[in-house]
């Protein structure tokens, strides 16, 4: 199905840079053809070889990092994970960490020249762990933002399920903005409007639909966060802890006070990954949108 493509994806950046009081770097969209014919897309900030790679959460895209990237003022990549943004949807609808990490590894082989500080939020955090475990040569450090394997789905992820339940197309973007705000997603209304604009597209019939495949698979994807039983742990629970155990690079967990990771979740993370450190920030689950300066400062300190 053909859709109307919005060509003004960078139109918000000058105003965001002005508010932050920082210069606007060069930003361009990259595209990589994968061996199976799919395309992986990303944003590159700056003209030098990237130092940082940013991986978004389920249902988001690379633009969720715009304010953090501007605040950081470092050359970096913000990647659209498979099935999100301008990257191809997967025919098998397999959007768990390890398949996503395999794509990211190919992108880093193509677009970077040295190991990256990989910052992953939510599903992107689990993907960062899978990447660091499978390709340690590509990763110097990982920052896992507001996610742990087997997170309690009765809390934050239930809100995600509520956000994506129901229709997948809408009359106006305002409907989606109102819904996002009512469920506690996004920051101010202008920020939420920007996020919705950059994560949706207009169909030929004039209806608005999400760009990402996740909207059509929300219940299935979120169920994978459930820990399951001891005899039959869920996919993300089992592989997530296994991946973290294999990571040799330094690990930081960022817990948002208004996010998905509880204090108990963070304690379990540190028990299972004793070499890691944990930092708490005053933010919602999408820390990169509601506390971008704090997150950028953390990444700068790591660099």
CSV table of C-alpha atoms in Angstrom, one decimal:
chain,number,residue,atom,x,y,z
A,1,UNK,CA,0.0,0.0,0.0
A,2,UNK,CA,1.4,3.4,-0.9
A,3,UNK,CA,1.3,6.2,1.6
A,4,UNK,CA,2.0,9.9,1.6
A,5,UNK,CA,5.5,10.5,2.9
A,6,UNK,CA,6.1,13.6,5.1
A,7,UNK,CA,9.3,15.2,4.0
A,8,UNK,CA,9.7,17.7,6.8
A,9,UNK,CA,11.2,15.3,9.4
A,10,UNK,CA,14.0,17.7,10.3
A,11,UNK,CA,11.8,20.8,10.5
A,12,UNK,CA,11.6,20.7,14.3
A,13,UNK,CA,15.3,20.6,14.9
A,14,UNK,CA,16.3,24.3,14.6
A,15,UNK,CA,13.7,25.3,17.2
A,16,UNK,CA,14.8,22.5,19.5
A,17,UNK,CA,18.5,23.6,19.2
A,18,UNK,CA,17.6,27.2,19.9
A,19,UNK,CA,15.7,26.3,23.1
A,20,UNK,CA,18.7,24.3,24.2
A,21,UNK,CA,21.1,27.0,23.2
A,22,UNK,CA,23.3,24.7,21.2
A,23,UNK,CA,24.4,24.8,17.6
A,24,UNK,CA,22.5,22.7,15.1
A,25,UNK,CA,24.7,19.9,13.8
A,26,UNK,CA,24.4,18.4,10.3
A,27,UNK,CA,21.7,15.7,10.4
A,28,UNK,CA,21.1,13.2,7.6
A,29,UNK,CA,19.1,10.0,7.0
A,30,UNK,CA,21.1,6.9,6.2
A,31,UNK,CA,19.8,3.7,4.6
A,32,UNK,CA,21.4,0.3,4.6
A,33,UNK,CA,20.2,-2.7,2.5
A,34,UNK,CA,20.4,-5.9,4.6
A,35,UNK,CA,21.3,-9.3,3.2
A,36,UNK,CA,17.7,-10.5,3.2
A,37,UNK,CA,16.5,-7.4,1.2
A,38,UNK,CA,15.1,-5.4,4.0
A,39,UNK,CA,16.3,-1.8,4.7
A,40,UNK,CA,17.6,-0.5,8.0
A,41,UNK,CA,17.3,3.3,8.4
A,42,UNK,CA,19.0,5.7,10.8
A,43,UNK,CA,19.8,9.3,11.5
A,44,UNK,CA,23.4,10.5,11.7
A,45,UNK,CA,24.2,13.6,13.8
A,46,UNK,CA,27.4,15.3,13.0
A,47,UNK,CA,30.0,14.8,10.3
A,48,UNK,CA,32.6,12.8,12.1
A,49,UNK,CA,32.6,9.0,12.8
A,50,UNK,CA,29.9,8.3,15.4
A,51,UNK,CA,30.9,7.8,19.1
A,52,UNK,CA,27.4,6.9,20.3
A,53,UNK,CA,24.6,4.7,19.0
A,54,UNK,CA,21.0,5.3,20.3
A,55,UNK,CA,18.4,2.5,20.2
A,56,UNK,CA,14.7,3.4,20.8
A,57,UNK,CA,12.0,1.5,22.5
A,58,UNK,CA,9.1,-0.4,21.0
A,59,UNK,CA,6.6,1.8,19.1
A,60,UNK,CA,9.1,4.7,18.8
A,61,UNK,CA,11.7,5.6,16.2
A,62,UNK,CA,15.0,7.4,15.9
A,63,UNK,CA,13.5,10.9,16.3
A,64,UNK,CA,12.6,10.1,19.9
A,65,UNK,CA,16.3,10.9,20.6
A,66,UNK,CA,16.4,14.3,18.8
A,67,UNK,CA,16.5,16.5,21.9
A,68,UNK,CA,19.0,14.2,23.7
A,69,UNK,CA,21.2,14.1,20.6
A,70,UNK,CA,21.2,17.9,20.3
A,71,UNK,CA,22.0,18.3,24.0
A,72,UNK,CA,24.8,15.7,23.6
A,73,UNK,CA,26.6,17.6,20.8
A,74,UNK,CA,28.5,14.5,19.8
A,75,UNK,CA,28.7,12.6,16.5
A,76,UNK,CA,26.2,9.8,16.8
A,77,UNK,CA,23.7,7.4,15.2
A,78,UNK,CA,20.1,7.0,16.1
A,79,UNK,CA,18.8,3.8,14.5
A,80,UNK,CA,15.3,2.9,13.5
A,81,UNK,CA,14.9,-0.7,14.7
A,82,UNK,CA,13.4,-3.1,12.3
A,83,UNK,CA,9.7,-2.6,12.0
A,84,UNK,CA,9.9,1.0,13.2
A,85,UNK,CA,10.4,4.4,11.6
A,86,UNK,CA,11.8,4.1,8.1
A,87,UNK,CA,13.2,0.6,8.5
A,88,UNK,CA,11.5,-2.3,6.9
A,89,UNK,CA,9.0,-4.5,8.7
A,90,UNK,CA,10.0,-8.1,9.4
A,91,UNK,CA,8.0,-10.7,7.6
A,92,UNK,CA,8.2,-13.0,10.6
A,93,UNK,CA,7.2,-10.2,13.0
A,94,UNK,CA,10.1,-11.2,15.2
A,95,UNK,CA,10.9,-8.0,17.2
A,96,UNK,CA,12.8,-9.4,20.1
A,97,UNK,CA,16.3,-8.3,21.1
A,98,UNK,CA,18.5,-10.8,19.4
A,99,UNK,CA,17.1,-10.4,15.8
A,100,UNK,CA,17.1,-6.6,16.3
A,101,UNK,CA,20.7,-6.7,17.5
A,102,UNK,CA,21.8,-8.6,14.4
A,103,UNK,CA,20.6,-5.8,12.2
A,104,UNK,CA,22.2,-3.2,14.4
A,105,UNK,CA,25.6,-5.0,14.2
A,106,UNK,CA,25.4,-4.8,10.4
A,107,UNK,CA,24.7,-1.1,10.6
A,108,UNK,CA,27.6,-0.5,13.0
A,109,UNK,CA,29.9,-2.5,10.7
A,110,UNK,CA,28.9,-0.2,7.8
A,111,UNK,CA,28.6,3.2,9.6
A,112,UNK,CA,31.1,3.3,12.4
A,113,UNK,CA,34.9,2.9,12.8
A,114,UNK,CA,35.3,2.2,16.5
A,115,UNK,CA,33.4,0.7,19.4
A,116,UNK,CA,30.3,2.6,20.5
A,117,UNK,CA,28.7,3.8,23.7
A,118,UNK,CA,25.3,2.2,23.0
A,119,UNK,CA,22.3,3.7,24.8
A,120,UNK,CA,19.1,1.7,24.5
A,121,UNK,CA,15.7,2.6,26.0
A,122,UNK,CA,13.2,-0.1,26.8
A,123,UNK,CA,13.3,-2.7,24.0
A,124,UNK,CA,16.4,-0.8,22.7
A,125,UNK,CA,18.1,-1.5,26.1
A,126,UNK,CA,17.6,-5.2,25.7
A,127,UNK,CA,18.8,-5.0,22.1
A,128,UNK,CA,21.9,-3.1,23.4
A,129,UNK,CA,22.6,-6.0,25.7
A,130,UNK,CA,22.1,-8.6,23.0
A,131,UNK,CA,24.5,-6.6,20.7
A,132,UNK,CA,27.2,-6.3,23.4
A,133,UNK,CA,27.0,-10.0,24.1
A,134,UNK,CA,27.2,-11.1,20.5
A,135,UNK,CA,29.5,-8.5,19.1
A,136,UNK,CA,31.7,-7.1,21.9
A,137,UNK,CA,34.0,-5.6,19.4
A,138,UNK,CA,31.4,-3.0,18.4
A,139,UNK,CA,30.5,-1.9,22.0
A,140,UNK,CA,32.6,0.0,24.5
A,141,UNK,CA,29.8,0.5,27.1
A,142,UNK,CA,26.0,0.1,27.3
A,143,UNK,CA,23.5,2.3,29.0
A,144,UNK,CA,20.2,0.5,29.6
A,145,UNK,CA,17.3,3.0,30.0
A,146,UNK,CA,14.3,2.0,32.1
A,147,UNK,CA,14.0,-1.7,31.3
A,148,UNK,CA,15.0,-5.0,32.8
A,149,UNK,CA,14.4,-8.5,31.5
A,150,UNK,CA,11.1,-9.9,32.8
A,151,UNK,CA,9.8,-6.6,34.0
A,152,UNK,CA,6.5,-6.6,35.9
A,153,UNK,CA,3.9,-6.2,33.1
A,154,UNK,CA,1.2,-5.1,35.6
A,155,UNK,CA,2.8,-1.7,35.8
A,156,UNK,CA,4.1,0.4,32.9
A,157,UNK,CA,3.9,-2.0,30.0
A,158,UNK,CA,0.2,-2.4,30.7
A,159,UNK,CA,-0.1,1.3,29.8
A,160,UNK,CA,1.6,0.6,26.6
A,161,UNK,CA,-0.9,-2.1,25.8
A,162,UNK,CA,-3.7,0.3,26.5
A,163,UNK,CA,-2.1,2.9,24.3
A,164,UNK,CA,-2.0,0.6,21.3
A,165,UNK,CA,-5.2,-1.4,21.8
A,166,UNK,CA,-8.1,-0.7,19.4
A,167,UNK,CA,-7.9,0.8,15.9
A,168,UNK,CA,-4.5,1.3,14.2
A,169,UNK,CA,-5.7,4.2,12.0
A,170,UNK,CA,-7.3,7.5,13.0
A,171,UNK,CA,-9.0,10.6,11.6
A,172,UNK,CA,-6.5,13.1,12.9
A,173,UNK,CA,-3.1,13.2,14.7
A,174,UNK,CA,-4.8,15.1,17.5
A,175,UNK,CA,-6.6,12.0,18.5
A,176,UNK,CA,-3.3,10.3,19.1
A,177,UNK,CA,-1.9,13.2,21.0
A,178,UNK,CA,-4.8,13.3,23.3
A,179,UNK,CA,-4.6,9.6,24.0
A,180,UNK,CA,-0.8,9.7,24.6
A,181,UNK,CA,-1.2,12.6,27.1
A,182,UNK,CA,-4.1,10.8,28.9
A,183,UNK,CA,-1.9,7.7,29.5
A,184,UNK,CA,1.1,9.7,30.6
A,185,UNK,CA,3.3,9.4,27.6
A,186,UNK,CA,5.4,12.2,26.2
A,187,UNK,CA,6.2,15.6,27.8
A,188,UNK,CA,4.5,18.8,27.0
A,189,UNK,CA,1.7,18.9,24.4
A,190,UNK,CA,4.0,20.5,21.7
A,191,UNK,CA,6.6,17.7,22.4
A,192,UNK,CA,3.9,15.1,22.2
A,193,UNK,CA,2.6,16.6,19.0
A,194,UNK,CA,6.1,16.4,17.5
A,195,UNK,CA,6.5,12.8,18.5
A,196,UNK,CA,3.2,11.8,17.0
A,197,UNK,CA,3.9,13.6,13.8
A,198,UNK,CA,7.3,11.9,13.4
A,199,UNK,CA,5.8,8.5,14.2
A,200,UNK,CA,2.8,8.5,11.9
A,201,UNK,CA,2.0,8.8,8.2
A,202,UNK,CA,-1.0,9.8,6.0
A,203,UNK,CA,-2.6,7.1,4.0
A,204,UNK,CA,-4.0,7.8,0.5
A,205,UNK,CA,-7.5,7.8,2.0
A,206,UNK,CA,-6.5,10.6,4.4
A,207,UNK,CA,-6.5,8.4,7.5
A,208,UNK,CA,-3.5,8.6,9.9
A,209,UNK,CA,-1.6,5.4,10.8
A,210,UNK,CA,1.4,4.5,12.8
A,211,UNK,CA,4.6,3.9,10.9
A,212,UNK,CA,5.7,1.0,13.0
A,213,UNK,CA,4.6,-2.6,12.8
A,214,UNK,CA,4.5,-2.7,16.6
A,215,UNK,CA,1.1,-1.0,16.6
A,216,UNK,CA,-0.4,-4.1,14.9
A,217,UNK,CA,1.4,-6.5,17.3
A,218,UNK,CA,1.2,-4.8,20.6
A,219,UNK,CA,-0.4,-7.5,22.7
A,220,UNK,CA,2.0,-10.2,21.3
A,221,UNK,CA,5.1,-8.1,21.8
A,222,UNK,CA,4.2,-6.9,25.3
A,223,UNK,CA,3.4,-10.4,26.4
A,224,UNK,CA,7.0,-11.3,25.7
A,225,UNK,CA,8.0,-9.0,28.7
A,226,UNK,CA,6.2,-11.3,31.1
A,227,UNK,CA,8.6,-13.4,33.1
A,228,UNK,CA,6.6,-16.6,32.5
A,229,UNK,CA,7.2,-19.5,34.8
A,230,UNK,CA,10.4,-21.0,36.1
A,231,UNK,CA,9.9,-24.0,33.8
A,232,UNK,CA,8.9,-21.9,30.8
A,233,UNK,CA,10.4,-18.4,31.1
A,234,UNK,CA,9.4,-15.9,28.4
A,235,UNK,CA,11.7,-15.1,25.5
A,236,UNK,CA,12.8,-11.7,26.7
A,237,UNK,CA,13.2,-12.8,30.3
A,238,UNK,CA,15.3,-15.8,29.4
A,239,UNK,CA,17.5,-14.3,26.7
A,240,UNK,CA,17.7,-10.9,28.3
A,241,UNK,CA,19.4,-12.1,31.5
A,242,UNK,CA,21.6,-14.5,29.5
A,243,UNK,CA,22.7,-11.6,27.2
A,244,UNK,CA,23.5,-9.4,30.2
A,245,UNK,CA,25.6,-12.1,31.8
A,246,UNK,CA,27.7,-12.3,28.6
A,247,UNK,CA,28.4,-8.5,28.4
A,248,UNK,CA,32.0,-7.7,29.1
A,249,UNK,CA,31.6,-3.9,28.6
A,250,UNK,CA,30.5,-1.6,31.5
A,251,UNK,CA,26.8,-1.5,32.1
A,252,UNK,CA,24.7,1.3,33.5
A,253,UNK,CA,21.0,1.0,34.3
A,254,UNK,CA,19.0,4.2,34.3
A,255,UNK,CA,15.7,3.9,36.2
A,256,UNK,CA,13.0,6.6,35.7
A,257,UNK,CA,11.1,7.5,38.8
A,258,UNK,CA,7.9,7.6,36.8
A,259,UNK,CA,8.9,4.8,34.4
A,260,UNK,CA,8.5,1.0,34.2
A,261,UNK,CA,11.4,-0.2,36.3
A,262,UNK,CA,10.5,-0.4,40.0
A,263,UNK,CA,13.1,-0.3,42.8
A,264,UNK,CA,12.7,-4.0,43.2
A,265,UNK,CA,13.3,-4.5,39.5
A,266,UNK,CA,16.5,-2.4,39.8
A,267,UNK,CA,17.7,-4.4,42.8
A,268,UNK,CA,17.1,-7.6,40.9
A,269,UNK,CA,19.1,-6.2,38.0
A,270,UNK,CA,22.1,-5.4,40.3
A,271,UNK,CA,21.8,-8.8,42.0
A,272,UNK,CA,22.0,-10.6,38.6
A,273,UNK,CA,24.5,-8.2,37.1
A,274,UNK,CA,26.7,-7.2,40.1
A,275,UNK,CA,29.3,-5.3,38.0
A,276,UNK,CA,26.6,-2.9,36.8
A,277,UNK,CA,25.7,0.4,38.3
A,278,UNK,CA,22.2,2.0,38.6
A,279,UNK,CA,21.2,5.6,38.4
A,280,UNK,CA,17.8,7.0,39.1
A,281,UNK,CA,16.4,10.1,37.2
A,282,UNK,CA,13.3,12.1,37.6
A,283,UNK,CA,11.5,11.2,34.4
A,284,UNK,CA,8.9,9.0,32.7
A,285,UNK,CA,9.6,5.8,30.8
A,286,UNK,CA,10.7,7.8,27.7
A,287,UNK,CA,13.7,9.4,29.6
A,288,UNK,CA,15.1,10.6,26.3
A,289,UNK,CA,12.1,12.9,25.9
A,290,UNK,CA,11.3,13.9,29.5
A,291,UNK,CA,14.9,14.2,30.9
A,292,UNK,CA,17.1,14.7,27.8
A,293,UNK,CA,19.6,17.0,29.4
A,294,UNK,CA,20.2,14.6,32.3
A,295,UNK,CA,20.6,11.6,30.0
A,296,UNK,CA,22.9,13.6,27.7
A,297,UNK,CA,25.0,14.5,30.7
A,298,UNK,CA,25.3,10.9,31.7
A,299,UNK,CA,26.4,9.9,28.2
A,300,UNK,CA,28.9,12.7,28.1
A,301,UNK,CA,30.4,11.6,31.4
A,302,UNK,CA,30.8,8.1,30.1
A,303,UNK,CA,32.5,9.4,27.0
